[in-house]
Short mmCIF file of C-alpha atoms and ligand atoms in Angstrom, two decimals:
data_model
loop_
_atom_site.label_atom_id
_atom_site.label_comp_id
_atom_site.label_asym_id
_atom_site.label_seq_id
_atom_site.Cartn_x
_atom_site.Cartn_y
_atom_site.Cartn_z
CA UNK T 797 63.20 -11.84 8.15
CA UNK T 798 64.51 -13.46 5.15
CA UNK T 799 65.66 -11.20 2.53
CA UNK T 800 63.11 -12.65 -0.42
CA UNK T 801 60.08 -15.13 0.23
CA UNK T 802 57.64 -16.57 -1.95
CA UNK T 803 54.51 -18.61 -0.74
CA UNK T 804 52.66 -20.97 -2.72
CA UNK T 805 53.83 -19.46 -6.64
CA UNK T 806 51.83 -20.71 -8.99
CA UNK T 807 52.43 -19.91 -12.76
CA UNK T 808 50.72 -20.84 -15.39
CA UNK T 809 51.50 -20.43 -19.97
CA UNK T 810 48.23 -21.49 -21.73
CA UNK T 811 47.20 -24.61 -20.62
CA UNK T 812 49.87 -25.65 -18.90
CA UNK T 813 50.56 -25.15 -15.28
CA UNK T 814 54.51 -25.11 -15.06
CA UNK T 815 55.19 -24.09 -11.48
CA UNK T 816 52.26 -25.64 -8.89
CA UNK T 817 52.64 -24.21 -5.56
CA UNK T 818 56.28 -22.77 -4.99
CA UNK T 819 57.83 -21.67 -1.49
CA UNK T 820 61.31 -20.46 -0.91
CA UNK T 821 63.61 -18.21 0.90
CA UNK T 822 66.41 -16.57 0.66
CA UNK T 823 68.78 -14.93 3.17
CA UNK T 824 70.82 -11.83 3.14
CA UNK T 825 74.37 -12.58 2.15
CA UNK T 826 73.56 -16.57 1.62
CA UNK T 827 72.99 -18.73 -1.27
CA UNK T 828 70.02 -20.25 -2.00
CA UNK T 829 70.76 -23.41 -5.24
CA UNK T 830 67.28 -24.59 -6.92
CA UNK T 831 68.53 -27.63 -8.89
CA UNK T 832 66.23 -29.74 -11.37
CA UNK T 833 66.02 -31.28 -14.64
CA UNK T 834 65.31 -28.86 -17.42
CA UNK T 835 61.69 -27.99 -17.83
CA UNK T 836 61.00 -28.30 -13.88
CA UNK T 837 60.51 -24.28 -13.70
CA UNK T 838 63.41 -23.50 -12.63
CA UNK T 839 64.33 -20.71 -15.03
CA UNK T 840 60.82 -19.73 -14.92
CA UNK T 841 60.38 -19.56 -11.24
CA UNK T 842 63.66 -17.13 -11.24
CA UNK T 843 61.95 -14.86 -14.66
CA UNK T 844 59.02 -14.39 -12.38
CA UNK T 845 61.05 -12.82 -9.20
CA UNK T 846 62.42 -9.96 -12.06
CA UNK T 847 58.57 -9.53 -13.49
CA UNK T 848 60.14 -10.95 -16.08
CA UNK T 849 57.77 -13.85 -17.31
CA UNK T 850 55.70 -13.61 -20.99
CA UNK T 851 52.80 -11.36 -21.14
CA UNK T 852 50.78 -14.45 -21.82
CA UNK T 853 52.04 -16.26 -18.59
CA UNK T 854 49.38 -15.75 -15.83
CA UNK T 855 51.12 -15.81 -12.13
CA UNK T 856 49.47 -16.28 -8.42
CA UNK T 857 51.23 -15.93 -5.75
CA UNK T 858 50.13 -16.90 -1.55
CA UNK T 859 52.94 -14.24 -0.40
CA UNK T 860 55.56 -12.03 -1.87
CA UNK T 861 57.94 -10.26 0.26
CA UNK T 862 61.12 -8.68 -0.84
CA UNK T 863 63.56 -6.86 1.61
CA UNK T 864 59.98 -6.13 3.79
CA UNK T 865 57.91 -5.02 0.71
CA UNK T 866 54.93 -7.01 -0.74
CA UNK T 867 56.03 -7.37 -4.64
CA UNK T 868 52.94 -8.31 -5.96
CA UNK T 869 51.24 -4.46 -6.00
CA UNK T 870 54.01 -2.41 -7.55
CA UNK T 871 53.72 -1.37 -11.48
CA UNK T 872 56.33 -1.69 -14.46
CA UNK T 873 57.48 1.60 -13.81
CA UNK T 874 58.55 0.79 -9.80
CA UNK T 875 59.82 -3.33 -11.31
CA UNK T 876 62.10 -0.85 -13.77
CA UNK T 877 63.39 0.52 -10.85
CA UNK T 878 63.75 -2.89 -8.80
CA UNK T 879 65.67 -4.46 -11.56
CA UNK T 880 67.94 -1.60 -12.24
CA UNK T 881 68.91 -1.02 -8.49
CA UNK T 882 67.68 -4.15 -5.92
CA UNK T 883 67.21 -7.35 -7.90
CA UNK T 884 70.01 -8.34 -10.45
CA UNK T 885 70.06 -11.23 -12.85
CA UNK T 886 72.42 -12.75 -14.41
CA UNK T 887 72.24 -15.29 -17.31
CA UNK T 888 73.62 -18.37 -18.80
CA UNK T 889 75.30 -16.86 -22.06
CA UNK T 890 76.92 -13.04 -21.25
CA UNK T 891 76.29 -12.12 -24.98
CA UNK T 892 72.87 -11.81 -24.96
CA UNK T 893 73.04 -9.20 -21.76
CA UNK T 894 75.64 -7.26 -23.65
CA UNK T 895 75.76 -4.72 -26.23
CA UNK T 896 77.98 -5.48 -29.37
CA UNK T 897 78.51 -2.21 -30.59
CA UNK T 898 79.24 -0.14 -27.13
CA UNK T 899 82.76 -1.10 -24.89
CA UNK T 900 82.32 -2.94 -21.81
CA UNK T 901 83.30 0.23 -19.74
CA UNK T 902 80.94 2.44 -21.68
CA UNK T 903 77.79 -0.22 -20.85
CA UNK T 904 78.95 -0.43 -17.55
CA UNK T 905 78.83 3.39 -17.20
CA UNK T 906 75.60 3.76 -18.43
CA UNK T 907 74.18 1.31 -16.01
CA UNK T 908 75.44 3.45 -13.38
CA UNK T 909 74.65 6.77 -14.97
CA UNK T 910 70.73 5.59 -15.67
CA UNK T 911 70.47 4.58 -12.33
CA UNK T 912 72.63 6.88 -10.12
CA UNK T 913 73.44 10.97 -9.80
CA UNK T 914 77.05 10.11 -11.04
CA UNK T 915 78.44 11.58 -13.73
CA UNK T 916 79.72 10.21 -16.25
CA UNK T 917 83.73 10.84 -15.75
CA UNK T 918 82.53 9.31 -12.20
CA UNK T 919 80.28 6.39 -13.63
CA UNK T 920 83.62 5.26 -16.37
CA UNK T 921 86.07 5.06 -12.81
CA UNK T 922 83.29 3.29 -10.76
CA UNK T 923 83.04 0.78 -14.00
CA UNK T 924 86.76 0.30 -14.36
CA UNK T 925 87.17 -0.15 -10.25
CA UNK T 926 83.89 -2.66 -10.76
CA UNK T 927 85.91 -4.38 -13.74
CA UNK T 928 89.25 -4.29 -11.47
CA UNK T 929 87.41 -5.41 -7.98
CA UNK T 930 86.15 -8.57 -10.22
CA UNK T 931 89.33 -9.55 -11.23
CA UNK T 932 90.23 -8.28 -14.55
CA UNK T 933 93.61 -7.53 -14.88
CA UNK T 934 94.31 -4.15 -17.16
CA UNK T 935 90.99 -3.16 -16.42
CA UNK T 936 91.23 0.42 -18.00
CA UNK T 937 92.44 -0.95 -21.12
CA UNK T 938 89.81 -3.69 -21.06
CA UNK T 939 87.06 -1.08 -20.64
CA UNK T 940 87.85 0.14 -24.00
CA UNK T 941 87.33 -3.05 -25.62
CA UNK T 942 84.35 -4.52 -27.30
CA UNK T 943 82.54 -7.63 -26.30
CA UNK T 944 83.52 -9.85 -29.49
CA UNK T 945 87.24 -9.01 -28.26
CA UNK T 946 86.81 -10.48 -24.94
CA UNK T 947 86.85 -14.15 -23.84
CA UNK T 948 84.10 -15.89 -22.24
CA UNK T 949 85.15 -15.57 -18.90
CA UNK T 950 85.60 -12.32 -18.93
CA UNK T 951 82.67 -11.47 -20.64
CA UNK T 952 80.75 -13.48 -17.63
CA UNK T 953 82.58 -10.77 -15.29
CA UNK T 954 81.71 -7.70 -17.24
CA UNK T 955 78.22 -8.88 -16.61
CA UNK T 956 78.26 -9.33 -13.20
CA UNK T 957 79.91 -6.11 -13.05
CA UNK T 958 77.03 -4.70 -14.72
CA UNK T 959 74.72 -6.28 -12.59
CA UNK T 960 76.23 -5.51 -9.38
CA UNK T 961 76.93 -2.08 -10.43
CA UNK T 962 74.04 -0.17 -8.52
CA UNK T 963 74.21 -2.50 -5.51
CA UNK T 964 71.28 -4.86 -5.96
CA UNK T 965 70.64 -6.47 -2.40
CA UNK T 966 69.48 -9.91 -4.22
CA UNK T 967 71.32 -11.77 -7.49
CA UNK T 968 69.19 -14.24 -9.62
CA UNK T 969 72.48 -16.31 -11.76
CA UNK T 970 70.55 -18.39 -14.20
CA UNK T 971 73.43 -21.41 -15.08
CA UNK T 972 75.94 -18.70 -14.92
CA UNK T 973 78.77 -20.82 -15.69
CA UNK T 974 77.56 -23.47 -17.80
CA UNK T 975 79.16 -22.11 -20.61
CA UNK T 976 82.79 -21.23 -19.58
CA UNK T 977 85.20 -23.62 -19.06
CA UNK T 978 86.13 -25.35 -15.72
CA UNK T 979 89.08 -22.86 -14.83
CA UNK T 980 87.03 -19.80 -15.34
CA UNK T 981 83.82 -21.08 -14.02
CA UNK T 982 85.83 -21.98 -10.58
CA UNK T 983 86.91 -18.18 -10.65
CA UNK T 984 83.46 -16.77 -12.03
CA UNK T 985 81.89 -19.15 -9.00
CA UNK T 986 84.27 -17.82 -6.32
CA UNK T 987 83.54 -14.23 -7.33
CA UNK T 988 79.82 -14.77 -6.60
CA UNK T 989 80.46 -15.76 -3.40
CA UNK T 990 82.95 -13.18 -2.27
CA UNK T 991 80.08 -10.58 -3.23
CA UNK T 992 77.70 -12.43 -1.44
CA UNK T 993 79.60 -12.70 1.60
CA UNK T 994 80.98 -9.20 1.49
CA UNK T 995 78.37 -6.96 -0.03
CA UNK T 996 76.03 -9.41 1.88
CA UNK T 997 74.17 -10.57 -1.41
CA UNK T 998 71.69 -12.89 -1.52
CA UNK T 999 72.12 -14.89 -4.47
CA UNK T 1000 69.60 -17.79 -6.05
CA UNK T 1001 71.78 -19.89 -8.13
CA UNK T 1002 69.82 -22.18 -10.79
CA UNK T 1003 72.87 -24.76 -12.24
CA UNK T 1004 72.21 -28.83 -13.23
CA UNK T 1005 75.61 -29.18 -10.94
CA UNK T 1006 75.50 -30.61 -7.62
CA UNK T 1007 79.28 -30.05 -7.69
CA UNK T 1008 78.50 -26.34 -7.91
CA UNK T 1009 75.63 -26.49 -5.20
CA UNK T 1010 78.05 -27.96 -3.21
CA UNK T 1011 80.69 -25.76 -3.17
CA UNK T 1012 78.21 -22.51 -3.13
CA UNK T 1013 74.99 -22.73 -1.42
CA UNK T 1014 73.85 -22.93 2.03
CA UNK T 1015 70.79 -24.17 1.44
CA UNK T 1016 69.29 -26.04 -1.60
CA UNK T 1017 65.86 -26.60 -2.93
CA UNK T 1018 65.20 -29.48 -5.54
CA UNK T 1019 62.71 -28.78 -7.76
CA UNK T 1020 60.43 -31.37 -10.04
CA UNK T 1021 57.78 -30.86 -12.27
CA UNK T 1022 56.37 -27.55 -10.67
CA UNK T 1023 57.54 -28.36 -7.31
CA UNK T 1024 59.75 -27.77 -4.11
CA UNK T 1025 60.17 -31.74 -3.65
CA UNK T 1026 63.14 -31.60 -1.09
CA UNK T 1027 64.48 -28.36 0.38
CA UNK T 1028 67.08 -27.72 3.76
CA UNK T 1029 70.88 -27.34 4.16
CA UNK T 1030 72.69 -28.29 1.21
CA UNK T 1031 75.40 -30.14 3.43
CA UNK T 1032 71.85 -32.33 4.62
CA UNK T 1033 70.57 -32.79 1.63
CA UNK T 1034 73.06 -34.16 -0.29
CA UNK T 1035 74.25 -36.00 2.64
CA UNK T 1036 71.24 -37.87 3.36
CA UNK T 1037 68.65 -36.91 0.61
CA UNK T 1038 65.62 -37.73 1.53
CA UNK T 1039 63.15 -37.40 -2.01
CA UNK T 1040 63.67 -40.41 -4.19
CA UNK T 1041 64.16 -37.70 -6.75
CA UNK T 1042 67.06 -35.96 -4.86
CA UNK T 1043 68.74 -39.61 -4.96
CA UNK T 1044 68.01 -40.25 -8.89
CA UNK T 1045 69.50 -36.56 -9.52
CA UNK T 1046 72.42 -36.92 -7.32
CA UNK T 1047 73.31 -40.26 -9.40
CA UNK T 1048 72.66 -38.49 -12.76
CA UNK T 1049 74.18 -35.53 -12.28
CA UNK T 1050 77.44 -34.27 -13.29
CA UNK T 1051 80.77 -33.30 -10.51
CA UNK T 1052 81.74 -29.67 -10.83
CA UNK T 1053 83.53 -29.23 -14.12
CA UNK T 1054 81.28 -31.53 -15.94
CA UNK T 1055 78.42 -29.73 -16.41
CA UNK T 1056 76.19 -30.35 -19.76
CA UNK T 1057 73.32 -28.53 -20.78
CA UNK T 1058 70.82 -31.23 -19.98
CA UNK T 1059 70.97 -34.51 -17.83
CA UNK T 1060 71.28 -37.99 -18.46
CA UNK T 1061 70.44 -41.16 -16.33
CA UNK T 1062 67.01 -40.57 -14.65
CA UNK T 1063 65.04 -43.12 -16.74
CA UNK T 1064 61.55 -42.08 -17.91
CA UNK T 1065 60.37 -38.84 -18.75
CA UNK T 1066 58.76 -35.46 -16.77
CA UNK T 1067 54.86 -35.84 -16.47
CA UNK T 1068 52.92 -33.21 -18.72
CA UNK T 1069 51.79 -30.58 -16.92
CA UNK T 1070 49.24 -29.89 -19.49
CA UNK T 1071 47.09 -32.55 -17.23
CA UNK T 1072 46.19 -32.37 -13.32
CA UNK T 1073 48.74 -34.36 -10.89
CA UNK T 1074 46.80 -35.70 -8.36
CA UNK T 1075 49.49 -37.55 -6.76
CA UNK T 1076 53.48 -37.35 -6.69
CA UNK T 1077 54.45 -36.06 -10.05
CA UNK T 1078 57.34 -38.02 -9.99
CA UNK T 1079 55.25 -41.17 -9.82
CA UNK T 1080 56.10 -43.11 -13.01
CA UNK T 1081 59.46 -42.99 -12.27
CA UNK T 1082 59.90 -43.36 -8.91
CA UNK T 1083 61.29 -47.13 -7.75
CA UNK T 1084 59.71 -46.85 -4.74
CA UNK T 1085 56.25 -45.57 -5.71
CA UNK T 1086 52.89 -46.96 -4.32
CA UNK T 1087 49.61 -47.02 -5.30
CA UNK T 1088 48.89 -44.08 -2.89
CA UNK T 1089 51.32 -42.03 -4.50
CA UNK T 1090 49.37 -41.60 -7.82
CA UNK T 1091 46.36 -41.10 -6.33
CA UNK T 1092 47.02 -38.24 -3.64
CA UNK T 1093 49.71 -35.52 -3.03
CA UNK T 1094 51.88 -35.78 -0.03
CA UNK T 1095 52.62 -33.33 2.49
CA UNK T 1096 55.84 -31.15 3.17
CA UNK T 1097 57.53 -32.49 5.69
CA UNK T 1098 59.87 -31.52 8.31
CA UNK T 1099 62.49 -34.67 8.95
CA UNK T 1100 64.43 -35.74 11.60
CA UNK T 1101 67.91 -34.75 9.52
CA UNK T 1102 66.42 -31.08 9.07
CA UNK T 1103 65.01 -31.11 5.66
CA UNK T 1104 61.50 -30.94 3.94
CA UNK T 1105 60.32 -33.46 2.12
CA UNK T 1106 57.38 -34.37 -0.06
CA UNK T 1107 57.29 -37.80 -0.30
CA UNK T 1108 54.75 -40.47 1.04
CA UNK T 1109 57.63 -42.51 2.19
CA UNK T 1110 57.98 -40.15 4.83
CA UNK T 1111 54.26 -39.97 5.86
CA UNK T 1112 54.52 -41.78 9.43
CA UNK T 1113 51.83 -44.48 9.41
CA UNK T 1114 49.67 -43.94 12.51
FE1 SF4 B 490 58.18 -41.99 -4.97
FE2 SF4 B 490 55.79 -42.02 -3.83
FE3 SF4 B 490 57.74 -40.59 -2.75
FE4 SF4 B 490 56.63 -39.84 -5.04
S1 SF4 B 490 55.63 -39.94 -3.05
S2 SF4 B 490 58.77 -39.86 -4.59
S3 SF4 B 490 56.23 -41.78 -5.99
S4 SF4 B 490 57.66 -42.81 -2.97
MG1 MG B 491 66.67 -23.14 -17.55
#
């Protein structure tokens, strides 16, 4: 059974109905990349699997199964619990997760104090081992320091420290490297994967870099407009992508160490999803569309080189 899996997510924020109908998976000690242009729920999809979405945002869901458990009957006190101890998330920029005015090792501590019997003497070691087993060197000295006097990178690993502190079973990075330079992202990137091959993490990674996909995930799922539009084993994917969309982001998007906020090169813009899609919401910019493709949805497909598609250009004429 896989670790996490969500059937048929649909979330909507006032009028607008941002993810339409989401299924993925992920597996114990494997990562899972969801790639997209900004605004294709990507970021939202992950804020909803830490009951972390708006108030305002109204969620459905077909099936939601964490480690065996169905997610969608337990309260705010047991999700306080979940993300303190089984689901961890890490974000884009480590400031906002951090305190200013506490050392790392003293946040790190807490974490584990809040969460665990330890005491505190016990909680400070466990943080400085954490800080040490991620790769900081001086790590007791470096637990005494404050976030403004640490660099980027190493702010990235206090986090993750912090996140992996009460052994979570599933981590949710958010563009965790998209602003660190290439050196330290490499390392921050490698670090991931080490836990998630030796602590047997699973790990959803949302980044805008195929390099990065390429080097982490075992599978990947391509997201547009709401949607799961291609999904399978990354090595398939990006070998022989099947969605026109998969294509147009593979030529637009940046190698690993080139990563920018937001991508250039897929002409035309995302479809409003204040409106109903009938069709293939990616439509209007799709070279290859037909006049089916407005009008009706495809199916998911299973194709010959492994990997699910949505796309009428895989629909086998009978
Ligand atoms: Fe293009 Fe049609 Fe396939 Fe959509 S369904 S990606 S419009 S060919
Ligand atoms: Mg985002």
């Amino acid at each position: 059974m896989s670790l996490l899996s969500v059937r048929d997510l649909h979330i909507h924020i006032g009028d607008n109905h941002l993810v339409r109908g989401v299924d993925l998976a992920v597996e114990r000690g494997e990562c899972l990349a969801l790639v997209g242009e900004s605004g294709s729920g990507k970021s939202l999809t992950a804020l909803s699997l830490m009951q972390l979405l708006p108030s305002h945002a109204r969620l459905e869901h077909g099936e939601w199964l964490f480690d065996g458990q169905d997610m969608r009957s337990l309260d705010e006190k047991a999700w306080r619990k979940v993300r303190a101890r089984r689901i961890a998330m890490v974000f884009q920029n480590p400031m906002t997760a951090l305190n200013p005015t506490m050392t790392i090792g003293q946040q790190i501590a807490e974490v584990i104090c809040l969460h665990t019997s330890m005491s505190r003497r016990e909680a400070r070691q466990r943080a400085i081992d954490l800080l040490e087993r991620l790769g900081i060197v001086n790590a007791p000295r470096r637990a005494k320091q404050y976030p403004f006097e640490l660099s980027g990178g190493m702010l990235q690993r206090a986090v993750i420290a912090m996140a992996v502190a009460c052994g979570p079973s599933m981590l949710i990075a958010d563009e965790p490297t998209t602003a660190l330079d290439v050196t330290v992202q490499a390392e921050v990137l490698a670090l991931l994967q080490e836990l998630c091959r030796d602590e047997g993490l699973g790990l959803l990674l949302i980044t805008h870099d195929l390099g990065v996909v390429e080097a982490m995930a075992k599978h990947l799922a391509v997201m547009y407009a709401g949607r799961i539009v291609e999904s399978g084993e990354c090595a398939r994917v990006l070998s022989q992508p099947a969605h026109p969309y998969t294509r147009a982001l593979q030529a637009a998007m940046p190698s690993l160490g080139e990563a920018r906020e937001s991508l250039q090169g897929i002409a035309g813009t995302p479809p409003d999803l204040s409106r109903q899609i009938p069709g293939c919401a990616f439509a209007p910019r799709c070279p290859q569309a037909m006049n089916i493709c407005v009008r009706e949805l495809p199916q998911t497909r299973l194709i010959e080189t492994g990997q699910c598609t949505e796309c009428w250009l895989w629909e086998k004429p009978e």
